[in-house]
């Protein structure tokens, strides 16, 4: 096929796609138009029913808590997969890292980076903890909080403190924390069964005032477990990759 | 096309708070530009940086459309964790030997990851 013919084929197909696309656009509902009943129903009943003012969390950890359980285990399995793929095999041996350009000096972590990252580590931990533990009151939740918590560990690494990063998150410990937190989510559901309710039913006291931190029963609890699980999963993945990749900089402690 | 654009724009002007609409249209445009920039960047390392910026733009987009929960998720995952993991993977891949030969100039140290294809 000559380039000329090819261009015609492309133009014809592109034109057909464009026509379909525009046709689809015309049939779209208006901007901001919401036809479904579920959002309206949840908005009307969720706060009274769950005492969680973070209605998205109420949906995530209660109304569709079972789906969230599945999603959580997706991340769990992904982390397990990374850990498995990057593990040391019995016949594998560590080569000492050889620098291809031996005369090149990797610059030591500058004081500016070290200071900024270390200064942000504490606040990041607090924000992560806040997000993971306030799903019931405001837009936040275990997933977001957990990722922010993991970021705090990465900041420790960025500050040039790789060994501190490893000390803070030994692989077996992180692994166990991740597994226990993931299992705890499932266990909350099983506990409800033991009390004669449905799986993942909200069996804990809801608290007197909606929007208080101690309100919403299992929603807050599950969000917290998810936060720990997500944080551990990401610390594990990042740690495994760093271990594989890293040439520890000179001057790093 | 003009008819569609017109419908979208008149849809916007229904509510009186037009400043919000300006912000929404602007950020929609920026997101489109950001996505294009990611696609057309050839150097993987640079592409990851663009991807991170694109994640940040998407987060602002979700905020402008009143979805704070999604904003947080996009901010943490799209703007931080995904680029971080990709950088780590790039660092790992670029340090590898290809058919017995060290990839020249691809040695990696700390955060200074050099992309392939440069």
Short mmCIF file of C-alpha atoms in Angstrom, two decimals:
data_model
loop_
_atom_site.label_atom_id
_atom_site.label_comp_id
_atom_site.label_asym_id
_atom_site.label_seq_id
_atom_site.Cartn_x
_atom_site.Cartn_y
_atom_site.Cartn_z
CA UNK A 1 0.00 0.00 0.00
CA UNK A 2 1.41 3.34 -0.95
CA UNK A 3 1.56 6.14 1.63
CA UNK A 4 -1.09 7.95 -0.38
CA UNK A 5 -3.54 5.05 -0.15
CA UNK A 6 -2.74 4.64 3.51
CA UNK A 7 -3.58 8.26 4.16
CA UNK A 8 -6.97 7.83 2.50
CA UNK A 9 -7.72 4.74 4.59
CA UNK A 10 -6.74 6.69 7.71
CA UNK A 11 -8.89 9.69 6.78
CA UNK A 12 -11.90 7.49 6.06
CA UNK A 13 -11.60 5.63 9.37
CA UNK A 14 -10.89 8.82 11.31
CA UNK A 15 -13.91 10.46 9.73
CA UNK A 16 -16.10 7.53 10.72
CA UNK A 17 -14.83 7.72 14.29
CA UNK A 18 -15.41 11.45 14.40
CA UNK A 19 -18.99 10.96 13.20
CA UNK A 20 -19.64 8.31 15.86
CA UNK A 21 -18.04 10.51 18.52
CA UNK A 22 -20.16 13.54 17.64
CA UNK A 23 -23.26 11.36 17.48
CA UNK A 24 -22.44 10.14 20.99
CA UNK A 25 -21.89 13.69 22.23
CA UNK A 26 -25.31 14.77 21.01
CA UNK A 27 -26.96 11.99 23.02
CA UNK A 28 -25.20 12.90 26.27
CA UNK A 29 -27.35 14.11 29.17
CA UNK A 30 -27.02 17.81 29.99
CA UNK A 31 -24.17 19.13 32.09
CA UNK A 32 -24.72 18.32 35.77
CA UNK A 33 -27.81 16.27 34.95
CA UNK A 34 -28.17 13.36 37.37
CA UNK A 35 -30.83 10.81 36.45
CA UNK A 36 -30.09 7.98 38.91
CA UNK A 37 -32.00 7.59 42.17
CA UNK A 38 -29.20 6.18 44.34
CA UNK A 39 -27.24 9.37 44.98
CA UNK A 40 -30.38 11.21 46.04
CA UNK A 41 -31.47 8.36 48.30
CA UNK A 42 -28.04 8.09 49.93
CA UNK A 43 -27.91 11.87 50.43
CA UNK A 44 -31.30 11.75 52.11
CA UNK A 45 -30.76 8.84 54.48
CA UNK A 46 -27.02 8.27 54.99
CA UNK A 47 -26.31 10.77 57.77
CA UNK A 48 -29.29 9.68 59.85
CA UNK A 49 -28.65 6.01 59.24
CA UNK A 50 -24.88 5.84 59.77
CA UNK A 51 -24.06 9.03 61.73
CA UNK A 52 -21.25 9.62 59.25
CA UNK A 53 -21.21 13.09 57.70
CA UNK A 54 -18.61 11.94 55.20
CA UNK A 55 -21.27 10.34 53.05
CA UNK A 56 -18.75 9.08 50.49
CA UNK A 57 -17.11 7.10 53.29
CA UNK A 58 -20.50 5.84 54.39
CA UNK A 59 -20.99 4.50 50.88
CA UNK A 60 -17.45 3.12 50.66
CA UNK A 61 -17.26 1.40 54.02
CA UNK A 62 -20.88 0.56 54.69
CA UNK A 63 -23.33 0.52 51.78
CA UNK A 64 -20.80 -1.09 49.48
CA UNK A 65 -18.37 -2.26 52.12
CA UNK A 66 -18.10 -5.65 50.48
CA UNK A 67 -16.87 -4.10 47.22
CA UNK A 68 -14.33 -2.08 49.16
CA UNK A 69 -13.12 -5.29 50.80
CA UNK A 70 -12.45 -6.66 47.35
CA UNK A 71 -10.65 -3.49 46.27
CA UNK A 72 -8.51 -3.59 49.38
CA UNK A 73 -7.44 -7.11 48.59
CA UNK A 74 -6.53 -6.05 45.06
CA UNK A 75 -3.89 -3.79 46.57
CA UNK A 76 -2.91 -6.50 49.06
CA UNK A 77 -2.37 -8.99 46.26
CA UNK A 78 -0.47 -6.42 44.18
CA UNK A 79 1.91 -5.77 47.08
CA UNK A 80 2.29 -9.50 47.66
CA UNK A 81 3.03 -9.92 43.95
CA UNK A 82 5.74 -7.27 43.98
CA UNK A 83 7.29 -8.75 47.10
CA UNK A 84 7.22 -12.21 45.53
CA UNK A 85 8.61 -11.11 42.17
CA UNK A 86 11.45 -9.17 43.78
CA UNK A 87 12.33 -11.68 46.48
CA UNK A 88 15.71 -13.32 46.68
CA UNK A 89 15.70 -16.68 45.02
CA UNK A 90 17.79 -19.43 46.52
CA UNK A 91 20.19 -19.61 43.60
CA UNK A 92 20.41 -15.84 43.30
CA UNK A 93 23.44 -13.99 44.45
CA UNK A 94 23.93 -10.33 45.14
CA UNK A 95 26.42 -8.63 42.92
CA UNK A 96 28.08 -5.69 44.54
CA UNK A 97 26.85 -2.57 42.79
CA UNK A 98 29.37 -1.54 40.18
CA UNK A 99 29.27 2.00 38.96
CA UNK A 100 29.67 2.14 35.18
CA UNK A 101 31.15 5.63 35.37
CA UNK A 102 33.53 5.21 38.25
CA UNK A 103 34.89 8.73 38.10
CA UNK A 104 31.44 10.24 38.39
CA UNK A 105 30.69 11.61 41.81
CA UNK A 106 27.06 11.29 42.84
CA UNK A 107 26.35 14.50 44.67
CA UNK A 108 25.48 14.03 48.31
CA UNK A 109 21.95 14.94 49.34
CA UNK A 110 21.98 18.66 49.77
CA UNK A 111 21.21 20.22 53.12
CA UNK A 112 18.25 22.02 51.58
CA UNK A 113 16.58 18.77 50.46
CA UNK A 114 17.43 17.08 53.72
CA UNK A 115 15.93 19.89 55.76
CA UNK A 116 12.74 20.28 53.72
CA UNK A 117 12.02 16.56 53.57
CA UNK A 118 12.69 16.01 57.26
CA UNK A 119 10.63 19.08 58.15
CA UNK A 120 7.72 17.68 56.13
CA UNK A 121 7.92 14.16 57.54
CA UNK A 122 6.13 14.96 60.79
CA UNK A 123 3.31 17.03 59.25
CA UNK A 124 2.84 14.36 56.55
CA UNK A 125 2.44 11.68 59.20
CA UNK A 126 -0.13 13.82 61.01
CA UNK A 127 -2.09 14.56 57.83
CA UNK A 128 -2.07 10.88 56.86
CA UNK A 129 -3.23 9.85 60.31
CA UNK A 130 -5.91 12.55 60.23
CA UNK A 131 -7.19 11.44 56.82
CA UNK A 132 -7.25 7.77 57.76
CA UNK A 133 -9.08 8.38 61.02
CA UNK A 134 -11.60 11.01 59.88
CA UNK A 135 -13.37 9.21 57.05
CA UNK A 136 -16.61 9.48 59.01
CA UNK A 137 -16.53 13.26 59.39
CA UNK A 138 -15.11 14.82 56.23
CA UNK A 139 -13.80 14.03 52.76
CA UNK A 140 -10.99 11.60 53.50
CA UNK A 141 -10.61 7.93 54.18
CA UNK A 142 -8.27 5.04 54.66
CA UNK A 143 -7.04 4.86 51.08
CA UNK A 144 -5.96 8.48 50.85
CA UNK A 145 -4.68 8.55 54.43
CA UNK A 146 -2.71 5.38 53.92
CA UNK A 147 -0.97 6.72 50.83
CA UNK A 148 -0.07 9.95 52.64
CA UNK A 149 1.29 7.92 55.57
CA UNK A 150 3.44 5.94 53.15
CA UNK A 151 4.68 9.23 51.66
CA UNK A 152 6.09 10.15 55.05
CA UNK A 153 8.34 7.09 54.89
CA UNK A 154 9.43 8.00 51.37
CA UNK A 155 10.34 11.47 52.64
CA UNK A 156 12.66 9.85 55.17
CA UNK A 157 14.34 8.07 52.26
CA UNK A 158 14.53 11.25 50.17
CA UNK A 159 16.30 12.94 53.05
CA UNK A 160 19.14 10.55 52.31
CA UNK A 161 18.29 8.35 55.27
CA UNK A 162 17.92 5.06 53.45
CA UNK A 163 19.06 3.07 56.43
CA UNK A 164 16.60 4.90 58.66
CA UNK A 165 13.92 4.08 56.09
CA UNK A 166 14.86 0.41 56.28
CA UNK A 167 14.99 0.49 60.08
CA UNK A 168 11.54 2.08 60.21
CA UNK A 169 10.04 -0.46 57.86
CA UNK A 170 11.70 -3.87 58.11
CA UNK A 171 10.14 -6.01 55.43
CA UNK A 172 8.80 -8.79 57.63
CA UNK A 173 7.26 -6.29 60.02
CA UNK A 174 5.64 -4.26 57.21
CA UNK A 175 4.44 -7.48 55.65
CA UNK A 176 2.77 -8.59 58.89
CA UNK A 177 1.20 -5.18 59.52
CA UNK A 178 -0.24 -5.21 56.02
CA UNK A 179 -1.66 -8.71 56.38
CA UNK A 180 -3.08 -8.07 59.85
CA UNK A 181 -4.74 -4.80 58.77
CA UNK A 182 -6.22 -6.40 55.65
CA UNK A 183 -7.44 -9.34 57.70
CA UNK A 184 -8.93 -7.00 60.32
CA UNK A 185 -11.23 -5.49 57.69
CA UNK A 186 -12.55 -8.95 56.88
CA UNK A 187 -12.68 -9.78 60.60
CA UNK A 188 -14.94 -6.77 61.30
CA UNK A 189 -17.40 -8.34 58.88
CA UNK A 190 -17.10 -11.76 60.49
CA UNK A 191 -17.64 -10.20 63.94
CA UNK A 192 -20.98 -8.89 62.69
CA UNK A 193 -21.89 -12.45 61.69
CA UNK A 194 -21.06 -13.60 65.21
CA UNK A 195 -23.51 -11.06 66.58
CA UNK A 196 -26.24 -12.41 64.35
CA UNK A 197 -26.14 -9.59 61.81
CA UNK A 198 -25.28 -9.68 58.11
CA UNK A 199 -21.64 -9.72 56.94
CA UNK A 200 -20.07 -6.24 57.42
CA UNK A 201 -23.28 -4.93 59.03
CA UNK A 202 -22.64 -1.89 61.19
CA UNK A 203 -22.93 -3.48 64.61
CA UNK A 204 -20.94 -0.97 66.66
CA UNK A 205 -22.63 1.92 68.50
CA UNK A 206 -23.07 4.85 66.12
CA UNK A 207 -22.33 7.55 68.66
CA UNK A 208 -24.71 10.31 69.70
CA UNK A 209 -23.82 13.13 67.33
CA UNK A 210 -23.34 12.65 63.57
CA UNK A 211 -20.00 14.04 62.44
CA UNK A 212 -18.19 13.41 65.71
CA UNK A 213 -14.93 11.48 65.43
CA UNK A 214 -16.27 8.66 67.60
CA UNK A 215 -19.45 8.31 65.53
CA UNK A 216 -20.44 5.99 62.69
CA UNK A 217 -19.54 2.63 64.26
CA UNK A 218 -17.68 0.27 61.91
CA UNK A 219 -17.13 2.93 59.22
CA UNK A 220 -14.40 4.67 61.22
CA UNK A 221 -12.89 1.35 62.27
CA UNK A 222 -12.76 -0.09 58.76
CA UNK A 223 -11.34 3.14 57.36
CA UNK A 224 -8.59 3.00 59.94
CA UNK A 225 -7.69 -0.60 59.07
CA UNK A 226 -7.70 0.29 55.37
CA UNK A 227 -5.37 3.20 56.12
CA UNK A 228 -2.88 0.95 57.90
CA UNK A 229 -3.11 -1.67 55.15
CA UNK A 230 -2.58 0.82 52.33
CA UNK A 231 0.30 2.54 54.10
CA UNK A 232 2.03 -0.79 54.78
CA UNK A 233 1.41 -1.98 51.22
CA UNK A 234 3.00 1.10 49.64
CA UNK A 235 5.91 1.18 52.07
CA UNK A 236 6.50 -2.47 51.21
CA UNK A 237 6.35 -1.91 47.43
CA UNK A 238 8.54 1.19 47.53
CA UNK A 239 10.98 -0.48 49.92
CA UNK A 240 11.32 -3.56 47.72
CA UNK A 241 11.89 -1.46 44.61
CA UNK A 242 14.40 0.79 46.38
CA UNK A 243 16.28 -2.24 47.63
CA UNK A 244 16.57 -3.49 44.06
CA UNK A 245 17.39 -0.23 42.40
CA UNK A 246 19.32 1.78 44.74
CA UNK A 247 22.88 2.73 44.82
CA UNK A 248 23.13 4.20 48.25
CA UNK A 249 24.64 7.58 47.90
CA UNK A 250 27.92 8.39 49.42
CA UNK A 251 27.32 10.30 52.60
CA UNK A 252 23.93 8.71 53.10
CA UNK A 253 23.54 7.38 56.58
CA UNK B 1 -19.11 20.73 16.33
CA UNK B 2 -20.05 24.34 16.93
CA UNK B 3 -23.56 23.25 17.88
CA UNK B 4 -22.17 20.85 20.47
CA UNK B 5 -19.81 23.51 21.84
CA UNK B 6 -22.71 25.92 21.97
CA UNK B 7 -24.89 23.43 23.88
CA UNK B 8 -22.11 22.84 26.38
CA UNK B 9 -21.50 26.56 26.83
CA UNK B 10 -25.18 27.45 27.22
CA UNK B 11 -25.46 24.56 29.65
CA UNK B 12 -22.80 26.32 31.67
CA UNK B 13 -24.54 29.68 31.76
CA UNK B 14 -27.68 28.35 33.45
CA UNK B 15 -26.27 29.04 36.88
CA UNK B 16 -25.33 32.60 37.83
CA UNK B 17 -21.93 31.85 39.36
CA UNK B 18 -20.00 32.20 36.10
CA UNK B 19 -16.57 32.48 37.72
CA UNK B 20 -16.77 28.82 38.72
CA UNK B 21 -17.69 27.95 35.14
CA UNK B 22 -14.67 29.84 33.84
CA UNK B 23 -12.48 27.88 36.22
CA UNK B 24 -14.07 24.62 35.12
CA UNK B 25 -13.63 25.34 31.43
CA UNK B 26 -10.04 26.48 32.02
CA UNK B 27 -9.12 23.38 33.97
CA UNK B 28 -10.81 21.14 31.39
CA UNK B 29 -8.61 22.76 28.77
CA UNK B 30 -5.51 22.36 30.93
CA UNK B 31 -6.28 18.68 31.53
CA UNK B 32 -6.66 18.11 27.79
CA UNK B 33 -3.35 19.90 27.20
CA UNK B 34 -1.70 17.94 30.02
CA UNK B 35 -2.84 14.59 28.65
CA UNK B 36 -1.55 15.54 25.22
CA UNK B 37 1.78 16.59 26.71
CA UNK B 38 2.10 13.22 28.47
CA UNK B 39 1.40 11.33 25.26
CA UNK B 40 3.81 13.36 23.14
CA UNK B 41 6.71 13.25 25.58
CA UNK B 42 9.16 10.64 24.36
CA UNK B 43 11.71 10.55 27.18
CA UNK B 44 10.25 8.22 29.86
CA UNK B 45 11.65 10.13 32.83
CA UNK B 46 10.34 13.43 31.55
CA UNK B 47 7.07 11.69 30.75
CA UNK B 48 6.72 10.62 34.38
CA UNK B 49 7.16 14.22 35.51
CA UNK B 50 4.48 15.32 33.03
CA UNK B 51 2.27 12.50 34.28
CA UNK B 52 2.64 13.81 37.82
CA UNK B 53 1.70 17.32 36.70
CA UNK B 54 -1.23 15.83 34.80
CA UNK B 55 -2.33 14.05 37.98
CA UNK B 56 -2.19 17.35 39.83
CA UNK B 57 -4.32 19.01 37.11
CA UNK B 58 -6.85 16.19 37.33
CA UNK B 59 -7.01 16.68 41.10
CA UNK B 60 -7.77 20.39 40.60
CA UNK B 61 -10.38 19.40 38.01
CA UNK B 62 -12.14 17.13 40.50
CA UNK B 63 -11.99 19.91 43.10
CA UNK B 64 -13.54 22.37 40.63
CA UNK B 65 -16.34 19.87 40.05
CA UNK B 66 -16.99 19.50 43.78
CA UNK B 67 -15.60 16.03 44.37
CA UNK B 68 -13.17 16.43 47.29
CA UNK B 69 -12.88 12.71 48.00
CA UNK B 70 -11.83 11.94 44.46
CA UNK B 71 -9.50 14.94 44.60
CA UNK B 72 -7.66 13.42 47.54
CA UNK B 73 -7.41 10.04 45.84
CA UNK B 74 -6.15 11.54 42.59
CA UNK B 75 -3.68 13.76 44.42
CA UNK B 76 -2.16 10.91 46.40
CA UNK B 77 -2.25 8.21 43.75
CA UNK B 78 -2.07 10.08 40.42
CA UNK B 79 0.27 12.88 41.38
CA UNK B 80 2.52 11.14 43.91
CA UNK B 81 2.53 7.36 44.19
CA UNK B 82 2.14 6.39 40.52
CA UNK B 83 4.97 8.69 39.30
CA UNK B 84 7.10 7.54 42.23
CA UNK B 85 6.65 3.86 41.39
CA UNK B 86 7.29 4.57 37.69
CA UNK B 87 10.50 6.46 38.55
CA UNK B 88 11.66 3.55 40.69
CA UNK B 89 10.90 1.09 37.91
CA UNK B 90 12.72 3.29 35.36
CA UNK B 91 15.70 3.44 37.68
CA UNK B 92 15.65 -0.34 37.99
CA UNK B 93 15.26 -0.97 34.28
CA UNK B 94 17.87 1.56 33.18
CA UNK B 95 20.45 0.03 35.50
CA UNK B 96 20.03 -3.41 33.97
CA UNK B 97 22.37 -5.17 31.66
CA UNK B 98 21.12 -5.66 28.14
CA UNK B 99 22.56 -8.79 26.47
CA UNK B 100 25.66 -8.81 28.61
CA UNK B 101 26.44 -5.16 28.09
CA UNK B 102 25.91 -2.42 30.57
CA UNK B 103 23.58 0.22 29.18
CA UNK B 104 25.92 3.13 28.80
CA UNK B 105 25.36 6.19 30.87
CA UNK B 106 22.26 4.76 32.47
CA UNK B 107 23.66 4.27 35.91
CA UNK B 108 21.34 5.57 38.52
CA UNK B 109 21.98 7.26 41.77
CA UNK B 110 19.37 8.23 44.30
CA UNK B 111 16.77 10.52 42.84
CA UNK B 112 18.90 11.38 39.83
CA UNK B 113 17.27 9.05 37.39
CA UNK B 114 18.32 9.50 33.81
CA UNK B 115 15.82 8.47 31.22
CA UNK B 116 16.40 6.16 28.32
CA UNK B 117 16.19 7.36 24.80
CA UNK B 118 18.13 10.53 25.33
#
